[in-house]
Amino acid sequence: MSIIQELFSGSPFGPLVEHTKKVHECVEVLKPLMEALAHENHEELHRLQDKISKLEYEADLFKQEIRSRLPRRFFLPVDRSEIDNFLRCQDKIADRVQDLAVILTIRKTRIHPDLIDGFFEFVEQIFQVTGLLLTAAVELNSLAEVSFGGAESKEVLKYIEKLGEEEWKADRMARKLSKGIYSLEKELNPIDIIFYEKILLALGSIANEAENAGDMLRMMIVK
């Protein structure tokens, strides 16, 4: 019996938590990706892209298994559509990390020294956002035991509220970094600017999808 099949022998919320953890493994590769970019280590960038692709595929296996079995087997304390929406948002987080890895391997883009710290701070902020989502989502098993109510739900709602605040900070950092890019436009290659913006958008979309997943989790709790 595979690990996934074993997980599905019990509550479906266990596999849902495992899916969340697998998605976050993709996010954990963001910092090594940026380090490889900053050091212009293109071989490492390709290796990390392969790693993210594998993690994203493994997350897909969890997602497919959850979707294929939920309708037949379980009485749930929440609507199946809510679980599916949450899965879809989580799936997009892994997709956006994969998109970023592809962008970084399409062209050998050098990050201007004046922008490196800003990019790393932005990556750290995104990690704050997705980390809060992970903290909230790993409580799914506990939430299911109390039918998505009780003190556990209030605690998760606090995490989700904090997640929204951190995503707002990420948006502000993205705008600041974008201004920093254009303040250097006289000394930057225009193609570099295009790629910097692509990287910014890809990073920002990871935080956006994490906020969306948090909203889906909130909808399961607040009825």
GROMACS .gro file of C-alpha atoms in nm:
model
  223
    1MET     CA    1   0.000   0.000   0.000
    2SER     CA    2   0.140   0.343  -0.093
    3ILE     CA    3   0.189   0.619   0.162
    4ILE     CA    4  -0.099   0.812   0.008
    5GLN     CA    5  -0.330   0.507   0.020
    6GLU     CA    6  -0.236   0.451   0.385
    7LEU     CA    7  -0.317   0.813   0.464
    8PHE     CA    8  -0.657   0.773   0.302
    9SER     CA    9  -0.749   0.484   0.526
   10GLY     CA   10  -0.862   0.740   0.788
   11SER     CA   11  -0.992   1.096   0.789
   12PRO     CA   12  -0.958   1.286   0.460
   13PHE     CA   13  -0.824   1.585   0.651
   14GLY     CA   14  -0.495   1.402   0.714
   15PRO     CA   15  -0.415   1.390   0.341
   16LEU     CA   16  -0.529   1.751   0.314
   17VAL     CA   17  -0.269   1.849   0.573
   18GLU     CA   18  -0.007   1.641   0.391
   19HIS     CA   19  -0.094   1.826   0.069
   20THR     CA   20  -0.043   2.156   0.251
   21LYS     CA   21   0.297   2.042   0.378
   22LYS     CA   22   0.404   1.924   0.033
   23VAL     CA   23   0.305   2.259  -0.119
   24HIS     CA   24   0.508   2.436   0.147
   25GLU     CA   25   0.809   2.222   0.060
   26CYS     CA   26   0.793   2.393  -0.281
   27VAL     CA   27   0.791   2.734  -0.112
   28GLU     CA   28   1.092   2.638   0.099
   29VAL     CA   29   1.298   2.620  -0.220
   30LEU     CA   30   1.238   2.991  -0.290
   31LYS     CA   31   1.533   3.111  -0.083
   32PRO     CA   32   1.784   2.864  -0.236
   33LEU     CA   33   1.652   2.968  -0.577
   34MET     CA   34   1.720   3.334  -0.506
   35GLU     CA   35   2.063   3.251  -0.365
   36ALA     CA   36   2.151   3.062  -0.681
   37LEU     CA   37   2.027   3.358  -0.888
   38ALA     CA   38   2.227   3.609  -0.683
   39HIS     CA   39   2.543   3.398  -0.727
   40GLU     CA   40   2.463   3.343  -1.097
   41ASN     CA   41   2.483   2.969  -1.036
   42HIS     CA   42   2.280   2.854  -1.335
   43GLU     CA   43   2.354   2.487  -1.286
   44GLU     CA   44   2.206   2.508  -0.935
   45LEU     CA   45   1.904   2.695  -1.068
   46HIS     CA   46   1.828   2.407  -1.306
   47ARG     CA   47   1.875   2.152  -1.027
   48LEU     CA   48   1.635   2.342  -0.802
   49GLN     CA   49   1.383   2.376  -1.084
   50ASP     CA   50   1.385   1.997  -1.119
   51LYS     CA   51   1.339   1.962  -0.744
   52ILE     CA   52   1.039   2.197  -0.744
   53SER     CA   53   0.890   2.016  -1.041
   54LYS     CA   54   0.913   1.686  -0.851
   55LEU     CA   55   0.759   1.838  -0.536
   56GLU     CA   56   0.479   1.994  -0.738
   57TYR     CA   57   0.409   1.657  -0.899
   58GLU     CA   58   0.395   1.489  -0.557
   59ALA     CA   59   0.151   1.758  -0.437
   60ASP     CA   60  -0.060   1.685  -0.745
   61LEU     CA   61  -0.080   1.317  -0.646
   62PHE     CA   62  -0.223   1.415  -0.308
   63LYS     CA   63  -0.467   1.655  -0.472
   64GLN     CA   64  -0.591   1.398  -0.723
   65GLU     CA   65  -0.633   1.133  -0.455
   66ILE     CA   66  -0.829   1.369  -0.231
   67ARG     CA   67  -1.058   1.473  -0.517
   68SER     CA   68  -1.119   1.120  -0.642
   69ARG     CA   69  -1.213   0.974  -0.304
   70LEU     CA   70  -1.398   1.249  -0.120
   71PRO     CA   71  -1.731   1.222  -0.304
   72ARG     CA   72  -1.771   0.852  -0.238
   73ARG     CA   73  -1.646   0.777   0.105
   74PHE     CA   74  -1.686   1.041   0.365
   75PHE     CA   75  -1.945   1.234   0.559
   76LEU     CA   76  -1.783   1.574   0.606
   77PRO     CA   77  -1.835   1.863   0.849
   78VAL     CA   78  -1.780   2.106   0.557
   79ASP     CA   79  -1.899   2.121   0.195
   80ARG     CA   80  -1.692   1.924  -0.055
   81SER     CA   81  -1.683   2.233  -0.278
   82GLU     CA   82  -1.507   2.425   0.001
   83ILE     CA   83  -1.240   2.158   0.028
   84ASP     CA   84  -1.200   2.160  -0.349
   85ASN     CA   85  -1.163   2.538  -0.355
   86PHE     CA   86  -0.902   2.521  -0.081
   87LEU     CA   87  -0.715   2.252  -0.275
   88ARG     CA   88  -0.728   2.463  -0.592
   89CYS     CA   89  -0.574   2.764  -0.415
   90GLN     CA   90  -0.306   2.549  -0.254
   91ASP     CA   91  -0.231   2.394  -0.592
   92LYS     CA   92  -0.179   2.739  -0.741
   93ILE     CA   93   0.084   2.820  -0.478
   94ALA     CA   94   0.295   2.527  -0.597
   95ASP     CA   95   0.226   2.625  -0.960
   96ARG     CA   96   0.344   2.981  -0.899
   97VAL     CA   97   0.667   2.861  -0.737
   98GLN     CA   98   0.721   2.640  -1.041
   99ASP     CA   99   0.650   2.937  -1.271
  100LEU     CA  100   0.917   3.138  -1.091
  101ALA     CA  101   1.173   2.857  -1.124
  102VAL     CA  102   1.105   2.839  -1.498
  103ILE     CA  103   1.147   3.217  -1.537
  104LEU     CA  104   1.484   3.201  -1.361
  105THR     CA  105   1.609   2.932  -1.599
  106ILE     CA  106   1.480   3.085  -1.924
  107ARG     CA  107   1.749   3.352  -1.935
  108LYS     CA  108   2.075   3.412  -1.752
  109THR     CA  109   1.957   3.724  -1.569
  110ARG     CA  110   2.199   3.905  -1.342
  111ILE     CA  111   2.048   4.080  -1.041
  112HIS     CA  112   2.182   4.433  -0.995
  113PRO     CA  113   2.377   4.452  -0.664
  114ASP     CA  114   2.152   4.737  -0.541
  115LEU     CA  115   1.845   4.512  -0.574
  116ILE     CA  116   1.967   4.190  -0.417
  117ASP     CA  117   1.880   4.279  -0.056
  118GLY     CA  118   1.534   4.394  -0.163
  119PHE     CA  119   1.464   4.067  -0.342
  120PHE     CA  120   1.577   3.862  -0.043
  121GLU     CA  121   1.363   4.068   0.195
  122PHE     CA  122   1.067   4.014  -0.037
  123VAL     CA  123   1.125   3.639  -0.044
  124GLU     CA  124   1.144   3.636   0.336
  125GLN     CA  125   0.813   3.823   0.356
  126ILE     CA  126   0.646   3.574   0.122
  127PHE     CA  127   0.776   3.297   0.345
  128GLN     CA  128   0.608   3.472   0.639
  129VAL     CA  129   0.277   3.468   0.451
  130THR     CA  130   0.292   3.104   0.342
  131GLY     CA  131   0.423   3.000   0.684
  132LEU     CA  132   0.110   3.140   0.848
  133LEU     CA  133  -0.104   2.949   0.600
  134LEU     CA  134   0.082   2.629   0.687
  135THR     CA  135   0.037   2.695   1.060
  136ALA     CA  136  -0.336   2.745   1.011
  137ALA     CA  137  -0.385   2.453   0.773
  138VAL     CA  138  -0.209   2.191   0.986
  139GLU     CA  139  -0.492   2.244   1.236
  140LEU     CA  140  -0.741   2.093   0.988
  141ASN     CA  141  -0.747   1.762   1.173
  142SER     CA  142  -0.823   1.937   1.503
  143LEU     CA  143  -1.085   2.153   1.335
  144ALA     CA  144  -1.258   1.849   1.187
  145GLU     CA  145  -1.279   1.687   1.530
  146VAL     CA  146  -1.479   1.986   1.660
  147SER     CA  147  -1.681   2.028   1.338
  148PHE     CA  148  -1.488   2.344   1.251
  149GLY     CA  149  -1.598   2.525   1.566
  150GLY     CA  150  -1.477   2.587   1.921
  151ALA     CA  151  -1.161   2.752   2.046
  152GLU     CA  152  -0.953   2.580   1.776
  153SER     CA  153  -1.140   2.763   1.501
  154LYS     CA  154  -1.087   3.100   1.672
  155GLU     CA  155  -0.717   3.035   1.689
  156VAL     CA  156  -0.702   2.946   1.318
  157LEU     CA  157  -0.900   3.260   1.231
  158LYS     CA  158  -0.633   3.465   1.411
  159TYR     CA  159  -0.366   3.304   1.195
  160ILE     CA  160  -0.566   3.382   0.881
  161GLU     CA  161  -0.614   3.744   0.988
  162LYS     CA  162  -0.239   3.775   1.047
  163LEU     CA  163  -0.179   3.614   0.708
  164GLY     CA  164  -0.381   3.892   0.544
  165GLU     CA  165  -0.170   4.156   0.720
  166GLU     CA  166   0.154   3.994   0.608
  167GLU     CA  167   0.028   3.967   0.249
  168TRP     CA  168  -0.052   4.340   0.258
  169LYS     CA  169   0.307   4.404   0.369
  170ALA     CA  170   0.428   4.187   0.082
  171ASP     CA  171   0.229   4.401  -0.164
  172ARG     CA  172   0.392   4.716  -0.026
  173MET     CA  173   0.738   4.561  -0.051
  174ALA     CA  174   0.671   4.463  -0.413
  175ARG     CA  175   0.580   4.821  -0.503
  176LYS     CA  176   0.890   4.954  -0.324
  177LEU     CA  177   1.110   4.704  -0.505
  178SER     CA  178   0.949   4.790  -0.838
  179LYS     CA  179   1.030   5.160  -0.781
  180GLY     CA  180   1.385   5.058  -0.695
  181ILE     CA  181   1.414   4.874  -1.026
  182TYR     CA  182   1.299   5.174  -1.230
  183SER     CA  183   1.523   5.412  -1.035
  184LEU     CA  184   1.810   5.221  -1.198
  185GLU     CA  185   1.664   5.220  -1.549
  186LYS     CA  186   1.943   5.438  -1.692
  187GLU     CA  187   2.201   5.174  -1.607
  188LEU     CA  188   1.991   4.860  -1.660
  189ASN     CA  189   1.936   4.657  -1.974
  190PRO     CA  190   1.563   4.689  -2.065
  191ILE     CA  191   1.539   4.311  -2.093
  192ASP     CA  192   1.674   4.284  -1.739
  193ILE     CA  193   1.397   4.518  -1.622
  194ILE     CA  194   1.138   4.296  -1.794
  195PHE     CA  195   1.276   3.990  -1.618
  196TYR     CA  196   1.294   4.166  -1.282
  197GLU     CA  197   0.926   4.250  -1.319
  198LYS     CA  198   0.847   3.890  -1.416
  199ILE     CA  199   1.027   3.770  -1.104
  200LEU     CA  200   0.841   4.025  -0.889
  201LEU     CA  201   0.504   3.923  -1.031
  202ALA     CA  202   0.576   3.553  -0.985
  203LEU     CA  203   0.685   3.607  -0.625
  204GLY     CA  204   0.388   3.831  -0.549
  205SER     CA  205   0.144   3.578  -0.692
  206ILE     CA  206   0.268   3.317  -0.441
  207ALA     CA  207   0.165   3.545  -0.154
  208ASN     CA  208  -0.166   3.624  -0.328
  209GLU     CA  209  -0.253   3.257  -0.369
  210ALA     CA  210  -0.162   3.191  -0.005
  211GLU     CA  211  -0.405   3.466   0.098
  212ASN     CA  212  -0.672   3.312  -0.126
  213ALA     CA  213  -0.616   2.971   0.037
  214GLY     CA  214  -0.650   3.137   0.376
  215ASP     CA  215  -0.980   3.290   0.264
  216MET     CA  216  -1.104   2.945   0.159
  217LEU     CA  217  -1.007   2.808   0.499
  218ARG     CA  218  -1.193   3.095   0.666
  219MET     CA  219  -1.505   3.007   0.463
  220MET     CA  220  -1.494   2.653   0.601
  221ILE     CA  221  -1.497   2.792   0.956
  222VAL     CA  222  -1.728   3.095   0.930
  223LYS     CA  223  -2.076   2.989   0.819
   0.00000   0.00000   0.00000
